[in-house]
GROMACS .gro file of N, CA and C in nm:
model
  357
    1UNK      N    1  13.753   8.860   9.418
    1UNK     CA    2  13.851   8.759   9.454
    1UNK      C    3  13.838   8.726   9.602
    2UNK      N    4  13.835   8.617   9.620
    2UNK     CA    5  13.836   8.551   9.752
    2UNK      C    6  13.996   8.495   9.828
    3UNK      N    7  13.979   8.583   9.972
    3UNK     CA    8  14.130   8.514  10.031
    3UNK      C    9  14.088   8.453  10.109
    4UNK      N   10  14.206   8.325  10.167
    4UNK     CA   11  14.137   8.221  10.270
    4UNK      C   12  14.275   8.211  10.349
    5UNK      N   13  14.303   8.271  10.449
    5UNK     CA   14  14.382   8.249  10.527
    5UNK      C   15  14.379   8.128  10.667
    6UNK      N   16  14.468   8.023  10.662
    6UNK     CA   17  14.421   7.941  10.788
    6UNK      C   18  14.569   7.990  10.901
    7UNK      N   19  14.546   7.906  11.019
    7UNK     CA   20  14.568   7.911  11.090
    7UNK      C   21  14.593   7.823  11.219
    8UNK      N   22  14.680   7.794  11.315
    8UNK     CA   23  14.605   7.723  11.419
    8UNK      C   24  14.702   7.571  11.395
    9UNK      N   25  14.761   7.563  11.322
    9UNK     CA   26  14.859   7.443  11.306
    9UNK      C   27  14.934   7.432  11.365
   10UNK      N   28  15.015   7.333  11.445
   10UNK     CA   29  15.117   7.321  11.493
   10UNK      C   30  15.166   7.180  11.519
   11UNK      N   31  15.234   7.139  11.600
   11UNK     CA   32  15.291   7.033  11.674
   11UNK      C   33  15.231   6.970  11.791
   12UNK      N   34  15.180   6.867  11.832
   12UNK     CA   35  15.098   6.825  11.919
   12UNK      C   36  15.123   6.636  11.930
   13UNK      N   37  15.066   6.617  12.071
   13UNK     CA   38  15.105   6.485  12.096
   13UNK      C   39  14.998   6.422  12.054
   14UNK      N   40  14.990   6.272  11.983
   14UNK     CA   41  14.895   6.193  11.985
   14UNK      C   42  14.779   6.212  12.107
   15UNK      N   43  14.648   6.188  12.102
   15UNK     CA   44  14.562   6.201  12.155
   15UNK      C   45  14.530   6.376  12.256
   16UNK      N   46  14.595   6.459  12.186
   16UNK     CA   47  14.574   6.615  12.201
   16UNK      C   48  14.462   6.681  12.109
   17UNK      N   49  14.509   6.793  12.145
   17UNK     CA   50  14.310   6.877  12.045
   17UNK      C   51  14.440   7.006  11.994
   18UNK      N   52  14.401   7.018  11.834
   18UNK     CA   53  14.419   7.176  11.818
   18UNK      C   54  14.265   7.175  11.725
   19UNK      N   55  14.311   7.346  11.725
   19UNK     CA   56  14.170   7.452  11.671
   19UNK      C   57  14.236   7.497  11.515
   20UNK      N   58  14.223   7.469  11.453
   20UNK     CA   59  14.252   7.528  11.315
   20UNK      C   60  14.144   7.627  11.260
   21UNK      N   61  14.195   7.787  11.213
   21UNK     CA   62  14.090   7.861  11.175
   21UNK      C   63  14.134   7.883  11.056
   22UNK      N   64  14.027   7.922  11.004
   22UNK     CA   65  14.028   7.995  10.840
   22UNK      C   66  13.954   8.109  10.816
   23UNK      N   67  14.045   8.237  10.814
   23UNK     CA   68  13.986   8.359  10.758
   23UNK      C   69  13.965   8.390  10.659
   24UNK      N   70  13.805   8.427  10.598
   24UNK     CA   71  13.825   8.431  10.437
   24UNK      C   72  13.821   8.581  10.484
   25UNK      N   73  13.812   8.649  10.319
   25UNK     CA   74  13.804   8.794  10.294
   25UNK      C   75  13.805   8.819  10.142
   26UNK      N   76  13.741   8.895  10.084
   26UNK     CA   77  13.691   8.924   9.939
   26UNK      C   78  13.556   8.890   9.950
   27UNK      N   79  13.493   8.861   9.833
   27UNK     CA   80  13.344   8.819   9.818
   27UNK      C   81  13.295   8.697   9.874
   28UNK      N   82  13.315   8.683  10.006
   28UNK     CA   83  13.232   8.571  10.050
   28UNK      C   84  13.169   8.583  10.138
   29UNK      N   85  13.060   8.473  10.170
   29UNK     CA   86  12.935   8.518  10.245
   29UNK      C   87  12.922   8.371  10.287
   30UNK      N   88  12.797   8.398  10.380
   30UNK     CA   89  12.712   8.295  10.464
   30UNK      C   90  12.671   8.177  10.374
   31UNK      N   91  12.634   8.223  10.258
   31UNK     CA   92  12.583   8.133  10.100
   31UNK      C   93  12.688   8.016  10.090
   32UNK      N   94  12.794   8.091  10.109
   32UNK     CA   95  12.946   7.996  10.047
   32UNK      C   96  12.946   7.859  10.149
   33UNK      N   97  13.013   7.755  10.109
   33UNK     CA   98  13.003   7.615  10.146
   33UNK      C   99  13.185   7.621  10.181
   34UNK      N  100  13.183   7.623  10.266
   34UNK     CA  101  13.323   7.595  10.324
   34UNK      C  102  13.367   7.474  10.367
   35UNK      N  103  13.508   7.404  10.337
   35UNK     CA  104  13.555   7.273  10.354
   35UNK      C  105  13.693   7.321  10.438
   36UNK      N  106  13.750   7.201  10.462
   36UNK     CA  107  13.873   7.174  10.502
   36UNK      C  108  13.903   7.017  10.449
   37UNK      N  109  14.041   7.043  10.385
   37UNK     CA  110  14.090   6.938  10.307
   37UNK      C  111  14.248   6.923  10.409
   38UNK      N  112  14.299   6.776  10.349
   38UNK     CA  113  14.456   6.746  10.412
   38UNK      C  114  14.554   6.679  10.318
   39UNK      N  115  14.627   6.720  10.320
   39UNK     CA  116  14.743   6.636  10.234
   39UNK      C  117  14.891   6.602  10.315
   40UNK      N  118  14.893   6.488  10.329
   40UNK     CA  119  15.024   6.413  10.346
   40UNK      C  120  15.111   6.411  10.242
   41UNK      N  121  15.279   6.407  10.296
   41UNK     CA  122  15.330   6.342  10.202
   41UNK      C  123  15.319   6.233  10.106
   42UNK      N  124  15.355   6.223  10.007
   42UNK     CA  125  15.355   6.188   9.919
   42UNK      C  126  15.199   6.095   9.897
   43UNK      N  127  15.098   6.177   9.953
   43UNK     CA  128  14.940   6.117   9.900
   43UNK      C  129  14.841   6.224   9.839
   44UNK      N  130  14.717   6.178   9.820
   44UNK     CA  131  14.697   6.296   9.733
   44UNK      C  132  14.568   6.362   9.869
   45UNK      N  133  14.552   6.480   9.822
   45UNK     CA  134  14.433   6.557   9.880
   45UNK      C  135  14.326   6.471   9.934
   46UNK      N  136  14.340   6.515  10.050
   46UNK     CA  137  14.194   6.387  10.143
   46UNK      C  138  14.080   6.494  10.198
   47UNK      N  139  13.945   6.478  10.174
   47UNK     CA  140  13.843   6.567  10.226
   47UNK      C  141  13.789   6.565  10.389
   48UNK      N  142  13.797   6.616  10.484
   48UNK     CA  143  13.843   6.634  10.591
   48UNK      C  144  13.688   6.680  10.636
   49UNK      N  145  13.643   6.748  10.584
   49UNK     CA  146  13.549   6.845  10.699
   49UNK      C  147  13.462   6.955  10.587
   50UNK      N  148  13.319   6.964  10.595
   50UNK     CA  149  13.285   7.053  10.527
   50UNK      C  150  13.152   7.118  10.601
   51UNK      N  151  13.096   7.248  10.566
   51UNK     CA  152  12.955   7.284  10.652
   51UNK      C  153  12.938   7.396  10.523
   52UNK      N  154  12.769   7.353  10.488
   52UNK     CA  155  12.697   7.408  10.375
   52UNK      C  156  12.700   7.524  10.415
   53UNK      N  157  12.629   7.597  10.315
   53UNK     CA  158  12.620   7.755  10.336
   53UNK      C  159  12.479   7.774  10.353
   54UNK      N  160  12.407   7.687  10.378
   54UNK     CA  161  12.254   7.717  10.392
   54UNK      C  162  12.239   7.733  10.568
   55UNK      N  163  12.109   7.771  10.614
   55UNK     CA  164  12.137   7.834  10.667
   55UNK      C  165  12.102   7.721  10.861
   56UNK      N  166  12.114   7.589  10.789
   56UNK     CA  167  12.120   7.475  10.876
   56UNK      C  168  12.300   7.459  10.903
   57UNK      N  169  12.371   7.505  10.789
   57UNK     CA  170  12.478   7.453  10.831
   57UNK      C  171  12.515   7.309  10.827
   58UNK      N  172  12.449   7.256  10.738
   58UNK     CA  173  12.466   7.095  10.750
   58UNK      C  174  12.649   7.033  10.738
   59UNK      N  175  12.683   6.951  10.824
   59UNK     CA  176  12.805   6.926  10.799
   59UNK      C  177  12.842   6.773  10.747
   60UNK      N  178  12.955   6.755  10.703
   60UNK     CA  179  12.996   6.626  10.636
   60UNK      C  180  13.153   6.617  10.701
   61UNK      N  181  13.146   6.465  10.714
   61UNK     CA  182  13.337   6.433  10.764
   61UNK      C  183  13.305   6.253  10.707
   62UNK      N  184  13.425   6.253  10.685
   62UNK     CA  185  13.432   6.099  10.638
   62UNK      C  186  13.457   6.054  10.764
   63UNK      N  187  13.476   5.913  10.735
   63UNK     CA  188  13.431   5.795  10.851
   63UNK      C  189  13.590   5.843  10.933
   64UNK      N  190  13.699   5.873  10.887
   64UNK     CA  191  13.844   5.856  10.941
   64UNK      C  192  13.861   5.965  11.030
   65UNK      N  193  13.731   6.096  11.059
   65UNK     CA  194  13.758   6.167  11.130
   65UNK      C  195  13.604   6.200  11.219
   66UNK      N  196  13.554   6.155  11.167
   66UNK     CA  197  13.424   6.127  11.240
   66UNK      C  198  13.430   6.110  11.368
   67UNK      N  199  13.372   6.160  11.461
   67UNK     CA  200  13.340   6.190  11.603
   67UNK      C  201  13.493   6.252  11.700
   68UNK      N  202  13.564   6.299  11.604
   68UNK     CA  203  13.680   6.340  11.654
   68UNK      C  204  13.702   6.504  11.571
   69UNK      N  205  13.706   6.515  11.497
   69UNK     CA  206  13.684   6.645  11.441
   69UNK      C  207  13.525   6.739  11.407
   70UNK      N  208  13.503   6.861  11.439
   70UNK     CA  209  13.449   6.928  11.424
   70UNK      C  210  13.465   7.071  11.342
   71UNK      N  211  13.364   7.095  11.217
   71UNK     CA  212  13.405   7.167  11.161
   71UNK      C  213  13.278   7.309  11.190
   72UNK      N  214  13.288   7.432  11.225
   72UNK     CA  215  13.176   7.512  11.239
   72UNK      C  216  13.223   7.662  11.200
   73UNK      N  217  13.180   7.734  11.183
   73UNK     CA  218  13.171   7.864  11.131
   73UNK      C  219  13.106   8.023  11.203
   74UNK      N  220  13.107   8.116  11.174
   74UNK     CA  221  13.122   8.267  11.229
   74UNK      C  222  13.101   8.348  11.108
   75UNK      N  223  12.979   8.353  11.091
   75UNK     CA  224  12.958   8.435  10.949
   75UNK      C  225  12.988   8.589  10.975
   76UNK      N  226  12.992   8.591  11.076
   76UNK     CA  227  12.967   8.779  11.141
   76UNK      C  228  13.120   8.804  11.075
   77UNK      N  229  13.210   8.727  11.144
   77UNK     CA  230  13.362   8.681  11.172
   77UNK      C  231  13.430   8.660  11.028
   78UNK      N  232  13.375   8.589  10.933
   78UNK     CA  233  13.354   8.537  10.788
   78UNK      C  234  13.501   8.432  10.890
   79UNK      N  235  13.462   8.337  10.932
   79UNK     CA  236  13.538   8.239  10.988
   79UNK      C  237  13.544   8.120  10.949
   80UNK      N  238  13.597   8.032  10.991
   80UNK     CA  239  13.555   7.887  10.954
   80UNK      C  240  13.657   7.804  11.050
   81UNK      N  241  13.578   7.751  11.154
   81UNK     CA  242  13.687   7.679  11.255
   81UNK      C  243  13.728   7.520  11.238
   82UNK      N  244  13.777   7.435  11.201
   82UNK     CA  245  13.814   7.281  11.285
   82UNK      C  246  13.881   7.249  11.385
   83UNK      N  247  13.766   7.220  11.462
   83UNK     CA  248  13.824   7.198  11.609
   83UNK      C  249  13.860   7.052  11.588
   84UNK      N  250  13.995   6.991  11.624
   84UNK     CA  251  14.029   6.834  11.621
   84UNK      C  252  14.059   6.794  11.748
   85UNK      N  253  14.010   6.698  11.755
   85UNK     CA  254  14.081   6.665  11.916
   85UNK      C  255  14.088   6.492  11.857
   86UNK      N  256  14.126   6.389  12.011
   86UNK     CA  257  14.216   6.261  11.966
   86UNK      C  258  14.273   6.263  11.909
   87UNK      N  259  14.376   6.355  11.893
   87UNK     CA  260  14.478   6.334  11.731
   87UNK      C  261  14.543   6.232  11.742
   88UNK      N  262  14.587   6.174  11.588
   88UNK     CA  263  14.656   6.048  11.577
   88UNK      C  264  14.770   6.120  11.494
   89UNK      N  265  14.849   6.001  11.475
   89UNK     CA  266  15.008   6.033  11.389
   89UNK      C  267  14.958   6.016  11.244
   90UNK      N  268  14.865   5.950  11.187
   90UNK     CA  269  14.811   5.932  11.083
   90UNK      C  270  14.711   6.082  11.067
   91UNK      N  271  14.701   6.146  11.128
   91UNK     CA  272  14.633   6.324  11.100
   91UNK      C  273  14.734   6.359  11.065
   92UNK      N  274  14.868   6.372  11.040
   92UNK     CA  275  14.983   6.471  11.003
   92UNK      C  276  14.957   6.507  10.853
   93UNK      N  277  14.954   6.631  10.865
   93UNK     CA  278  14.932   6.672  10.747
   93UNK      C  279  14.939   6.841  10.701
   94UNK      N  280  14.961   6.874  10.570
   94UNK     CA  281  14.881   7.004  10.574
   94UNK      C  282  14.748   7.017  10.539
   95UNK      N  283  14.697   7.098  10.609
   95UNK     CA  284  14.510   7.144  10.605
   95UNK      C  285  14.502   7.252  10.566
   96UNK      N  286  14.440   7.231  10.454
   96UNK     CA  287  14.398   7.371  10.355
   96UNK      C  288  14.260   7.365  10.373
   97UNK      N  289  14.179   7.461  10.420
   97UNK     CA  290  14.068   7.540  10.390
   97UNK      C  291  14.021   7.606  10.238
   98UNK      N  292  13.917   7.576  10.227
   98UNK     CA  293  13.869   7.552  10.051
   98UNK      C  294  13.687   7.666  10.085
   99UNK      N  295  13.691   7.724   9.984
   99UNK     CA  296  13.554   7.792   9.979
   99UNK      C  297  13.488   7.753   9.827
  100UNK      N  298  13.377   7.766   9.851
  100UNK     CA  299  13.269   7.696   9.722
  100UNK      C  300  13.189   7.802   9.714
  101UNK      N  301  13.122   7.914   9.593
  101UNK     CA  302  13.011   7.990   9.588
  101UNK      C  303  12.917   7.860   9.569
  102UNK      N  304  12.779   7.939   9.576
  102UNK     CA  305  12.682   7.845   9.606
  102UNK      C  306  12.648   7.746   9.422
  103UNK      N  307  12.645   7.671   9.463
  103UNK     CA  308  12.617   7.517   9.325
  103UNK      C  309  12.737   7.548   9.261
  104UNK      N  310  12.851   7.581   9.322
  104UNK     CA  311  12.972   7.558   9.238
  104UNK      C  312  13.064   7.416   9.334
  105UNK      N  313  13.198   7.442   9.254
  105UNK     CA  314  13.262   7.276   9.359
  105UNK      C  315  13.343   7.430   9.390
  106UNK      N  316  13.511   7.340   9.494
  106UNK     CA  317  13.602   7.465   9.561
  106UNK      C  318  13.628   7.511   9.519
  107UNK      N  319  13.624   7.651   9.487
  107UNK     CA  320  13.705   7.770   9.395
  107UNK      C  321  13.807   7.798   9.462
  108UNK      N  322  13.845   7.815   9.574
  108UNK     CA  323  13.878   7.926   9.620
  108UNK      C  324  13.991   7.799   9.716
  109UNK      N  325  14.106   7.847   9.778
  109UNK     CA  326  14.190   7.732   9.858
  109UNK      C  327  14.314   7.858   9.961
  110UNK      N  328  14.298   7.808  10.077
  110UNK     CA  329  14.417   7.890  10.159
  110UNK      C  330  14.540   7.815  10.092
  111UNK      N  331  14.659   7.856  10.172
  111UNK     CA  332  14.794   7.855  10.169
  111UNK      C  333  14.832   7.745  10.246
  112UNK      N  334  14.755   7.678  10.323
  112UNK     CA  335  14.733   7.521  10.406
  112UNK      C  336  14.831   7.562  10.567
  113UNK      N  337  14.814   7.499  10.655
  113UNK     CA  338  14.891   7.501  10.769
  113UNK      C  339  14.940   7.398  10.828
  114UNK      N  340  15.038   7.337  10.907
  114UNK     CA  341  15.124   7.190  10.886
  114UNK      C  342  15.007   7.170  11.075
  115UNK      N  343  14.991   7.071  10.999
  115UNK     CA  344  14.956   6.991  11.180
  115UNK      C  345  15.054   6.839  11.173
  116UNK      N  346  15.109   6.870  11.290
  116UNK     CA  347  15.206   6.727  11.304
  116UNK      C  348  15.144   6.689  11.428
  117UNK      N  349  15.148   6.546  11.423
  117UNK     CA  350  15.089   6.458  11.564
  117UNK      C  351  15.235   6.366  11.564
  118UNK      N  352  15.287   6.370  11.753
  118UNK     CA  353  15.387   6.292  11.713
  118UNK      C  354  15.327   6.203  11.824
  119UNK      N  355  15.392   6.090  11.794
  119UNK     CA  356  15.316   5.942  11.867
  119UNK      C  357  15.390   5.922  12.015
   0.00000   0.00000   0.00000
């Protein structure tokens, strides 16, 4: 069984930076494909941030967070960081951290952490 603890959420002004972490623990490894997802009120789950488990680390962000969020990892650590900075009021959300074994989709999902941007 896999745990995914995040972290690192809080309250912050438009155009500020937080660090959101995610601790896994159980069976996961360097292999695993780690994401970060967001959900607003009343919308559904938006895909945020992801970095493969191979051993490039290749990463993916949609266009809405692109060159403003960074997602990277600490295999030693079994970590998984998103660093955000420019925050907008439209980032408010909770961010759940998601783990994938390898050629599977997310198995695995933290307990999410609230990031509020106030304008």
């Amino acid at each position: 069984q896999v745990q995914l603890v995040e972290s690192g959420g809080g309250l912050v002004q438009a155009g500020g930076s937080l660090r959101l972490s995610c601790a896994a623990s159980g069976r996961t490894g360097s292999r695993y494909t780690m994401g970060w997802y967001r959900q607003a009120p009343g919308k559904e789950r938006e895909f945020v941030a992801e970095i493969s488990g191979n051993s490039g680390g290749t990463t993916h962000y949609p266009d809405s967070v692109k060159g403003r969020f960074t997602i990277s990892r600490d295999n030693d650590k079994n970590t998984v960081y998103l660093q955000m900075n420019s925050l907008k009021p439209e980032d408010t959300a909770v961010y759940f951290c998601a783990a994938a074994p390898p050629n599977t989709a997310y198995k695995y999902w933290g307990q999410g952490t609230q990031v509020t941007v106030s304008s």
